[in-house]
Short mmCIF file of C-alpha atoms and ligand atoms in Angstrom, two decimals:
data_model
loop_
_atom_site.label_atom_id
_atom_site.label_comp_id
_atom_site.label_asym_id
_atom_site.label_seq_id
_atom_site.Cartn_x
_atom_site.Cartn_y
_atom_site.Cartn_z
CA MET A 1217 -26.60 -4.69 -5.35
CA GLN A 1218 -27.36 -1.11 -6.27
CA ILE A 1219 -26.39 0.81 -9.38
CA GLU A 1220 -25.36 4.33 -8.38
CA GLN A 1221 -25.03 7.39 -10.63
CA ASN A 1222 -22.15 9.86 -11.01
CA ILE A 1223 -19.67 8.39 -8.59
CA SER A 1224 -16.15 9.78 -8.19
CA LEU A 1225 -13.51 7.11 -8.79
CA LYS A 1226 -10.83 9.02 -6.80
CA HIS A 1227 -10.78 6.38 -4.06
CA TYR A 1228 -10.99 3.46 -6.49
CA ASN A 1229 -7.66 4.05 -8.29
CA THR A 1230 -4.27 4.19 -6.58
CA PHE A 1231 -3.21 7.19 -8.71
CA GLY A 1232 -6.02 9.06 -6.91
CA ILE A 1233 -7.31 10.58 -10.16
CA ASP A 1234 -10.68 12.25 -9.72
CA VAL A 1235 -12.89 11.22 -12.64
CA ASN A 1236 -16.57 10.32 -12.58
CA ALA A 1237 -18.26 7.07 -13.47
CA LYS A 1238 -21.70 7.70 -14.95
CA HIS A 1239 -22.93 4.41 -13.47
CA PHE A 1240 -21.23 2.41 -10.73
CA VAL A 1241 -21.96 -0.86 -8.96
CA SER A 1242 -20.04 -2.81 -6.35
CA ILE A 1243 -20.43 -6.57 -6.68
CA SER A 1244 -19.94 -9.03 -3.83
CA SER A 1245 -21.16 -12.33 -5.32
CA ILE A 1246 -20.78 -14.26 -8.55
CA LYS A 1247 -24.57 -14.38 -8.86
CA ASP A 1248 -24.80 -10.56 -8.80
CA LEU A 1249 -21.89 -10.35 -11.22
CA LYS A 1250 -23.71 -12.53 -13.76
CA THR A 1251 -26.89 -10.48 -13.31
CA VAL A 1252 -25.15 -7.17 -13.86
CA LEU A 1253 -23.14 -8.41 -16.86
CA ALA A 1254 -26.39 -9.50 -18.51
CA LEU A 1255 -28.01 -6.04 -18.19
CA LYS A 1256 -28.82 -4.81 -21.67
CA ASP A 1257 -29.24 -1.16 -20.58
CA TYR A 1258 -25.49 -0.82 -20.07
CA PRO A 1259 -23.74 -2.11 -23.17
CA ASP A 1260 -20.34 -0.68 -22.21
CA LYS A 1261 -18.83 -1.83 -18.96
CA LEU A 1262 -15.51 -1.49 -17.18
CA ILE A 1263 -14.34 -4.09 -14.69
CA LEU A 1264 -12.50 -2.54 -11.78
CA GLY A 1265 -10.41 -4.43 -9.21
CA GLY A 1266 -8.04 -2.65 -6.86
CA GLY A 1267 -7.46 0.12 -9.43
CA SER A 1268 -3.72 -0.22 -8.93
CA ASN A 1269 -2.67 -0.61 -12.53
CA MET A 1270 -4.65 2.00 -14.39
CA LEU A 1271 -4.50 5.64 -15.36
CA LEU A 1272 -7.91 7.26 -15.75
CA THR A 1273 -7.76 10.17 -18.18
CA LYS A 1274 -11.46 11.03 -18.59
CA ASP A 1275 -14.93 10.66 -17.10
CA LEU A 1276 -16.37 7.26 -17.91
CA ASP A 1277 -19.76 7.39 -19.57
CA ILE A 1278 -20.32 3.69 -18.88
CA LEU A 1279 -21.11 1.20 -16.10
CA VAL A 1280 -18.13 0.61 -13.82
CA ILE A 1281 -18.33 -2.75 -12.04
CA HIS A 1282 -16.24 -2.88 -8.90
CA ILE A 1283 -15.34 -6.48 -8.03
CA ASN A 1284 -15.64 -6.90 -4.28
CA ILE A 1285 -16.10 -10.67 -4.02
CA LYS A 1286 -14.37 -11.85 -0.82
CA GLY A 1287 -13.35 -15.16 0.71
CA ILE A 1288 -10.32 -17.41 1.15
CA SER A 1289 -10.64 -21.19 1.38
CA ILE A 1290 -8.43 -24.26 1.44
CA GLU A 1291 -9.22 -26.48 -1.53
CA LYS A 1292 -6.82 -29.31 -0.79
CA GLU A 1293 -4.24 -30.09 1.85
CA GLU A 1294 -1.36 -32.57 1.70
CA GLU A 1295 1.60 -33.07 4.00
CA ASN A 1296 3.87 -30.58 2.21
CA TYR A 1297 1.58 -28.23 0.35
CA VAL A 1298 -1.84 -26.68 0.27
CA LEU A 1299 -4.09 -25.37 -2.50
CA VAL A 1300 -5.63 -22.08 -1.44
CA LYS A 1301 -8.39 -20.29 -3.32
CA ALA A 1302 -8.74 -16.54 -2.84
CA HIS A 1303 -11.64 -14.59 -4.30
CA ALA A 1304 -11.00 -11.67 -6.61
CA GLY A 1305 -11.92 -8.84 -4.22
CA GLU A 1306 -9.41 -9.84 -1.53
CA SER A 1307 -6.57 -7.35 -1.16
CA TRP A 1308 -3.37 -8.94 -2.47
CA HIS A 1309 -1.26 -7.92 0.52
CA GLU A 1310 -3.93 -8.93 3.06
CA PHE A 1311 -4.01 -12.33 1.35
CA ILE A 1312 -0.24 -12.64 1.77
CA LEU A 1313 -0.56 -11.77 5.46
CA TRP A 1314 -3.22 -14.48 5.81
CA CYS A 1315 -0.85 -16.99 4.16
CA LEU A 1316 2.04 -15.95 6.42
CA GLY A 1317 -0.23 -16.28 9.46
CA ASN A 1318 -0.83 -19.91 8.42
CA ASN A 1319 2.85 -20.45 7.50
CA TYR A 1320 2.03 -21.01 3.81
CA GLY A 1321 4.98 -20.09 1.60
CA GLY A 1322 5.55 -19.08 -2.00
CA ILE A 1323 4.25 -15.55 -2.41
CA GLU A 1324 6.11 -13.72 0.38
CA ASN A 1325 8.38 -11.93 -2.15
CA LEU A 1326 5.26 -10.33 -3.60
CA SER A 1327 4.43 -8.57 -0.30
CA LEU A 1328 3.00 -5.06 -0.40
CA ILE A 1329 2.16 -5.06 -4.12
CA PRO A 1330 -0.97 -2.92 -4.32
CA GLY A 1331 -4.14 -4.27 -5.90
CA ASN A 1332 -6.48 -7.21 -5.50
CA VAL A 1333 -6.15 -10.95 -6.03
CA GLY A 1334 -8.42 -10.99 -9.09
CA THR A 1335 -6.31 -8.64 -11.16
CA ALA A 1336 -2.93 -10.11 -10.16
CA PRO A 1337 -2.90 -12.77 -12.94
CA ILE A 1338 -3.72 -10.26 -15.69
CA GLN A 1339 -0.25 -8.77 -15.66
CA ASN A 1340 1.41 -11.70 -13.86
CA ILE A 1341 2.58 -9.46 -11.02
CA GLY A 1342 6.21 -9.92 -10.12
CA ALA A 1343 8.88 -8.61 -7.78
CA TYR A 1344 12.20 -9.62 -6.21
CA GLY A 1345 12.71 -12.76 -8.24
CA VAL A 1346 9.17 -14.17 -8.00
CA GLU A 1347 6.18 -13.94 -10.32
CA LEU A 1348 2.56 -14.84 -9.65
CA LYS A 1349 2.80 -17.67 -12.19
CA ASP A 1350 5.27 -19.54 -9.93
CA THR A 1351 2.51 -20.56 -7.50
CA PHE A 1352 -0.55 -20.11 -9.74
CA VAL A 1353 -2.66 -23.24 -10.30
CA SER A 1354 -5.84 -21.89 -11.91
CA CYS A 1355 -8.35 -19.10 -11.93
CA ASP A 1356 -12.11 -19.10 -12.27
CA ALA A 1357 -13.59 -16.50 -14.57
CA ILE A 1358 -16.92 -15.38 -15.98
CA ASN A 1359 -17.28 -14.69 -19.68
CA ILE A 1360 -18.51 -11.10 -19.95
CA LYS A 1361 -20.62 -11.74 -23.05
CA THR A 1362 -22.20 -15.11 -22.18
CA GLN A 1363 -21.88 -15.06 -18.36
CA GLU A 1364 -20.58 -18.63 -18.51
CA ALA A 1365 -18.10 -19.76 -15.86
CA THR A 1366 -14.72 -21.07 -17.06
CA THR A 1367 -11.55 -22.27 -15.38
CA PHE A 1368 -8.16 -21.27 -16.79
CA PHE A 1369 -5.24 -23.48 -15.81
CA LYS A 1370 -1.66 -22.26 -15.77
CA GLU A 1371 -0.83 -23.43 -19.30
CA ASP A 1372 -3.97 -21.71 -20.65
CA CYS A 1373 -2.85 -18.35 -19.28
CA LYS A 1374 0.33 -17.94 -21.37
CA PHE A 1375 2.10 -16.03 -18.61
CA GLY A 1376 5.06 -13.88 -19.58
CA TYR A 1377 6.86 -10.84 -18.21
CA ARG A 1378 4.02 -8.58 -17.00
CA SER A 1379 1.72 -10.38 -19.39
CA SER A 1380 -0.92 -13.12 -19.76
CA ILE A 1381 -3.70 -14.17 -22.10
CA PHE A 1382 -5.94 -11.69 -20.20
CA LYS A 1383 -3.77 -8.82 -21.46
CA GLN A 1384 -3.47 -10.29 -24.96
CA GLU A 1385 -5.99 -12.33 -26.98
CA GLU A 1386 -8.62 -12.57 -24.20
CA LYS A 1387 -8.30 -8.92 -23.16
CA GLY A 1388 -11.58 -7.50 -21.87
CA LYS A 1389 -13.45 -10.78 -22.33
CA PHE A 1390 -13.43 -12.27 -18.80
CA VAL A 1391 -13.85 -11.28 -15.18
CA ILE A 1392 -11.58 -13.32 -12.92
CA THR A 1393 -13.57 -14.26 -9.82
CA SER A 1394 -11.02 -16.32 -7.87
CA VAL A 1395 -7.43 -17.55 -8.07
CA THR A 1396 -6.03 -20.82 -6.70
CA PHE A 1397 -2.40 -21.06 -5.56
CA LYS A 1398 -0.19 -24.00 -4.61
CA LEU A 1399 1.72 -23.01 -1.48
CA THR A 1400 4.22 -24.84 0.69
CA LYS A 1401 3.42 -25.85 4.28
CA LYS A 1402 7.01 -26.76 5.15
CA ASN A 1403 10.43 -26.92 3.48
CA HIS A 1404 9.69 -23.49 2.05
CA VAL A 1405 11.76 -22.57 -1.00
CA LEU A 1406 13.09 -19.13 -0.13
CA LYS A 1407 13.97 -16.82 -3.01
CA MET A 1408 16.81 -14.60 -1.87
CA ASN A 1409 18.85 -14.14 -5.02
CA TYR A 1410 17.71 -10.58 -5.56
CA GLY A 1411 20.64 -8.43 -4.38
CA ALA A 1412 18.64 -6.05 -2.22
CA ILE A 1413 17.08 -8.94 -0.26
CA LYS A 1414 20.49 -10.42 0.59
CA THR A 1415 21.86 -7.03 1.63
CA GLU A 1416 18.85 -6.18 3.80
CA LEU A 1417 18.81 -9.61 5.52
CA SER A 1418 22.50 -9.48 6.34
CA SER A 1419 22.24 -5.88 7.57
CA GLN A 1420 19.61 -7.16 10.02
CA GLY A 1421 21.86 -10.10 10.96
CA ILE A 1422 19.30 -12.71 9.83
CA LYS A 1423 21.12 -15.91 8.78
CA SER A 1424 18.27 -18.46 8.49
CA PRO A 1425 15.28 -16.41 7.42
CA THR A 1426 11.67 -17.56 7.63
CA ILE A 1427 9.02 -16.65 5.06
CA LYS A 1428 7.92 -13.90 7.46
CA ASP A 1429 11.48 -12.51 7.47
CA ILE A 1430 11.49 -12.45 3.66
CA SER A 1431 8.14 -10.65 3.64
CA LYS A 1432 9.38 -8.07 6.18
CA THR A 1433 12.55 -7.56 4.12
CA VAL A 1434 10.60 -7.04 0.90
CA ILE A 1435 8.30 -4.60 2.71
CA ALA A 1436 11.33 -2.64 3.96
CA ILE A 1437 12.87 -2.51 0.45
CA ARG A 1438 9.60 -1.44 -1.16
CA GLN A 1439 8.98 1.21 1.48
CA SER A 1440 12.44 2.67 0.90
CA LYS A 1441 11.98 2.91 -2.89
CA LEU A 1442 8.30 3.04 -3.74
CA PRO A 1443 5.77 5.66 -2.64
CA ASP A 1444 2.80 4.47 -0.56
CA PRO A 1445 -0.27 5.02 -2.76
CA LYS A 1446 -2.28 5.96 0.36
CA ARG A 1447 -0.03 9.03 0.71
CA ILE A 1448 1.19 9.77 -2.83
CA GLY A 1449 -0.92 8.63 -5.79
CA ASN A 1450 0.90 6.19 -8.05
CA SER A 1451 0.53 2.97 -9.95
CA GLY A 1452 3.86 1.27 -9.24
CA SER A 1453 6.03 0.88 -12.32
CA PHE A 1454 4.44 3.02 -15.01
CA PHE A 1455 6.54 1.42 -17.77
CA LYS A 1456 7.72 -2.11 -18.52
CA ASN A 1457 11.43 -2.76 -18.66
CA PRO A 1458 12.18 -2.90 -22.41
CA ILE A 1459 13.57 -6.08 -23.96
CA ILE A 1460 16.06 -5.22 -26.71
CA PRO A 1461 18.34 -7.15 -29.09
CA LYS A 1462 21.84 -7.80 -27.71
CA SER A 1463 23.36 -6.10 -30.75
CA VAL A 1464 21.50 -2.86 -29.90
CA PHE A 1465 22.59 -3.21 -26.28
CA ASN A 1466 26.23 -3.67 -27.26
CA ASN A 1467 26.12 -0.46 -29.28
CA LEU A 1468 24.57 1.42 -26.36
CA GLN A 1469 27.21 0.07 -24.02
CA GLU A 1470 29.88 1.78 -26.11
CA HIS A 1471 28.31 5.14 -25.25
CA PHE A 1472 26.99 4.32 -21.77
CA SER A 1473 29.41 1.92 -20.13
CA ASP A 1474 27.34 1.75 -16.89
CA ILE A 1475 24.07 0.64 -18.56
CA PRO A 1476 22.66 -2.33 -16.59
CA SER A 1477 20.96 -5.35 -18.17
CA TYR A 1478 19.42 -8.72 -17.32
CA PRO A 1479 19.67 -11.74 -19.62
CA VAL A 1480 16.42 -12.77 -21.36
CA SER A 1481 17.53 -15.12 -24.13
CA LYS A 1482 20.56 -15.79 -26.31
CA THR A 1483 19.74 -12.79 -28.46
CA GLU A 1484 17.92 -10.40 -26.09
CA VAL A 1485 18.44 -8.52 -22.84
CA LYS A 1486 16.17 -6.52 -20.55
CA VAL A 1487 17.23 -3.01 -19.61
CA PRO A 1488 15.81 -1.31 -16.49
CA ALA A 1489 13.57 1.51 -17.73
CA GLY A 1490 14.27 3.23 -14.39
CA TRP A 1491 17.92 3.59 -15.40
CA LEU A 1492 17.01 5.05 -18.82
CA ILE A 1493 14.58 7.52 -17.23
CA GLU A 1494 17.09 8.53 -14.57
CA LYS A 1495 19.83 8.97 -17.18
CA ALA A 1496 17.44 11.16 -19.19
CA GLY A 1497 17.23 13.48 -16.16
CA PHE A 1498 13.65 12.86 -15.07
CA LYS A 1499 14.20 11.19 -11.71
CA GLY A 1500 12.70 13.28 -8.89
CA LYS A 1501 11.44 15.96 -11.30
CA GLN A 1502 8.23 17.63 -10.15
CA PHE A 1503 5.88 19.46 -12.50
CA GLY A 1504 3.28 21.14 -10.27
CA ASP A 1505 1.07 18.40 -8.88
CA TYR A 1506 2.75 15.46 -10.59
CA GLY A 1507 6.17 14.10 -11.39
CA VAL A 1508 8.68 11.26 -11.32
CA HIS A 1509 9.37 9.63 -7.96
CA LYS A 1510 12.67 10.60 -6.33
CA ASN A 1511 13.68 7.07 -5.31
CA GLN A 1512 12.52 5.05 -8.34
CA ALA A 1513 12.32 6.69 -11.76
CA LEU A 1514 9.90 4.06 -13.10
CA VAL A 1515 7.15 5.42 -10.90
CA LEU A 1516 5.09 8.45 -11.91
CA VAL A 1517 3.31 10.19 -9.05
CA ASN A 1518 0.30 12.38 -8.36
CA TYR A 1519 1.03 14.74 -5.47
CA GLY A 1520 -2.62 15.66 -5.12
CA GLY A 1521 -4.56 17.40 -7.83
CA ALA A 1522 -3.02 16.03 -11.05
CA SER A 1523 -5.32 14.98 -13.85
CA GLY A 1524 -4.91 11.74 -15.74
CA LEU A 1525 -3.95 13.77 -18.81
CA ASP A 1526 -1.13 15.51 -16.89
CA ILE A 1527 0.36 12.10 -16.09
CA LEU A 1528 -0.28 10.76 -19.59
CA ASN A 1529 1.47 13.76 -21.17
CA LEU A 1530 4.44 13.34 -18.83
CA SER A 1531 4.65 9.65 -19.76
CA ARG A 1532 4.66 10.59 -23.47
CA LEU A 1533 7.41 13.15 -22.93
CA ILE A 1534 9.48 10.49 -21.15
CA GLN A 1535 8.86 7.96 -23.95
CA LYS A 1536 9.86 10.50 -26.61
CA THR A 1537 13.01 11.51 -24.75
CA ILE A 1538 14.10 7.88 -24.23
CA LYS A 1539 13.51 7.19 -27.90
CA ARG A 1540 15.57 10.21 -28.91
CA LEU A 1541 18.45 9.55 -26.50
CA PHE A 1542 18.71 5.76 -26.67
CA ASN A 1543 16.55 4.78 -29.65
CA ILE A 1544 14.57 2.50 -27.30
CA SER A 1545 10.76 2.44 -27.14
CA ILE A 1546 9.41 2.00 -23.64
CA GLU A 1547 5.88 0.75 -23.26
CA ALA A 1548 3.40 1.69 -20.51
CA GLU A 1549 2.71 -1.11 -18.07
CA VAL A 1550 -0.45 0.50 -16.70
CA ASN A 1551 -3.74 0.45 -18.59
CA ILE A 1552 -4.66 3.88 -19.90
CA LEU A 1553 -8.38 4.64 -20.05
N1 EPU B 95 17.43 1.90 -11.77
C1 EPU B 95 18.01 3.15 -11.88
N2 EPU B 95 17.30 4.24 -11.46
C2 EPU B 95 16.05 4.13 -10.94
C3 EPU B 95 15.45 2.84 -10.84
C4 EPU B 95 16.17 1.75 -11.26
O1 EPU B 95 19.13 3.30 -12.35
O2 EPU B 95 15.46 5.17 -10.58
C5 EPU B 95 18.21 0.72 -12.21
C6 EPU B 95 19.31 0.31 -11.25
O3 EPU B 95 20.38 -0.19 -12.01
C7 EPU B 95 18.68 -0.83 -10.47
C8 EPU B 95 17.84 -1.47 -11.55
O4 EPU B 95 17.37 -0.39 -12.33
O5 EPU B 95 19.62 -1.72 -9.97
C9 EPU B 95 16.68 -2.28 -11.02
O6 EPU B 95 15.86 -1.48 -10.19
P1 EPU B 95 14.76 -2.14 -9.25
O7 EPU B 95 15.36 -3.23 -8.44
O8 EPU B 95 14.08 -1.04 -8.51
O9 EPU B 95 13.81 -2.87 -10.27
P2 EPU B 95 13.09 -2.37 -11.61
O10 EPU B 95 13.57 -3.20 -12.74
O11 EPU B 95 13.19 -0.91 -11.74
C10 EPU B 95 11.17 -4.14 -11.40
C11 EPU B 95 9.68 -4.18 -11.39
C12 EPU B 95 9.13 -3.71 -10.05
C13 EPU B 95 9.66 -4.63 -8.97
C14 EPU B 95 11.20 -4.60 -9.01
C15 EPU B 95 11.82 -5.58 -8.05
C16 EPU B 95 9.02 -3.82 -13.72
C17 EPU B 95 8.41 -2.89 -14.70
N3 EPU B 95 9.15 -3.34 -12.47
O12 EPU B 95 11.57 -2.78 -11.27
O13 EPU B 95 7.71 -3.85 -10.09
O14 EPU B 95 9.21 -4.25 -7.68
O15 EPU B 95 11.66 -4.96 -10.34
O16 EPU B 95 11.65 -6.88 -8.54
O17 EPU B 95 9.38 -4.94 -14.06
C18 EPU B 95 5.60 -2.80 -10.41
O18 EPU B 95 5.42 -3.60 -11.33
O19 EPU B 95 4.76 -1.93 -10.12
C19 EPU B 95 6.87 -2.84 -9.70
C20 EPU B 95 7.18 -1.93 -8.76
#
C-alpha cells in the first residue's frame, strides 16, 4: 500500500474527466483499508469504486481511496441455489460473466452495467426489469470513522428506485467491502417482460432462452443505445426518471398526448426523463467536446476534452429547460463532486 501524490483521475472515472487527486491510494485488502481510514494526517477522504456514477468537477485536495479488493467465493450451496460473495473491487460485468460461466442465474439482466460490485448496492443498480435488490442478501462494510466491520442485510438497506440507505441516512459513512447474492443453479426465473428484450429475442429466433441468451440480448440492446465508456466518456443515465403525481401527469397528457409513463403507485407515475430531454430538443446535441448522446437522451457524454464543469452546466441547462417546459424537476442520478 503506497500513498501517491498528484495523481490524475482521468482513468478512474468513466466520464474520463481529467482532475487531480492530491493524495491517492489503491487498496487491495480489508486490513489495508482499515489502516488507511485510521490515518489522522488525511482527515478528508473520498472512496472510489469503478468511478462509473460520478462527475468530477474540480481537483480533489484530499485522499482518494481506490477500492481494489478482489475475490469471489461460494458461501453456501444447496440443490437449487447458491450464495455467492463478491468483493467490492470486482468489475460488475466480469462478475456476471463468472456467474454465467457457472450457470448461476438472477443478475443476467444487469449485464454490461459499468462499475464495480462494491458500489452497485449504493444506488441499487437496475436495468431491463431487474434491480440489484432482487438477488441481494447482504453486504459487509467498514465504518469509515471507527473502522468497525458491519453486515447490512437486505431489510437494513432500504432499497428503492436508484436508492439505498448508503445514498440517504448512511451516506459517506461506510465502505462496502463485499456483497453476497442469492443466485439460482437451476429453474432460472427469466425476466423477459421488458419490451426490447422480447423483440430482440424473437428477432434472433430464440424461443427458449437461457440465462446466457438473456445476457447477450441485454448486451446487444445496451450497445445499440448506450455509449461504451471506453470510447466515449459517460456515466450512464445522468438523471433519474422523475416520479410525479398522476394529476400533474394527466394535465401534461392534455398537451403532450404521446408522453410515456410507468405506474408507481395509485397516485404517482414515473416519466422517462429521456423522453422529456428529447422533447426539449437536446437529444444528439453536441457542444464542442461534450453533449447529449444521440441514441439515449438520458446520457451526457464527454467526447474527449470536456471538463466536469462543462457537463455540470449542460445538466443545469437541461434541468432548467425541463422545468420551464413541463414544470417537472429532474434530479441528477450521478454524484457530483
Ligand atoms: N425515451 C425517449 N428518448 C430517449 C430515451 C428514452 O423518448 O432518448 C423514452 C422512450 O419512450 C422509451 C422510454 O423512454 O421507451 C424508456 O427508455 P429506456 O428503455 O432506454 O429506459 P430509461 O427509462 O430511459 C432506464 C434506466 C437505465 C436502464 C433502462 C433499461 C434510469 C435513470 N435509467 O432508462 O439505466 O438501462 O431503464 O431498464 O432509471 C443507468 O442507470 O445508467 C441506466 C442506463
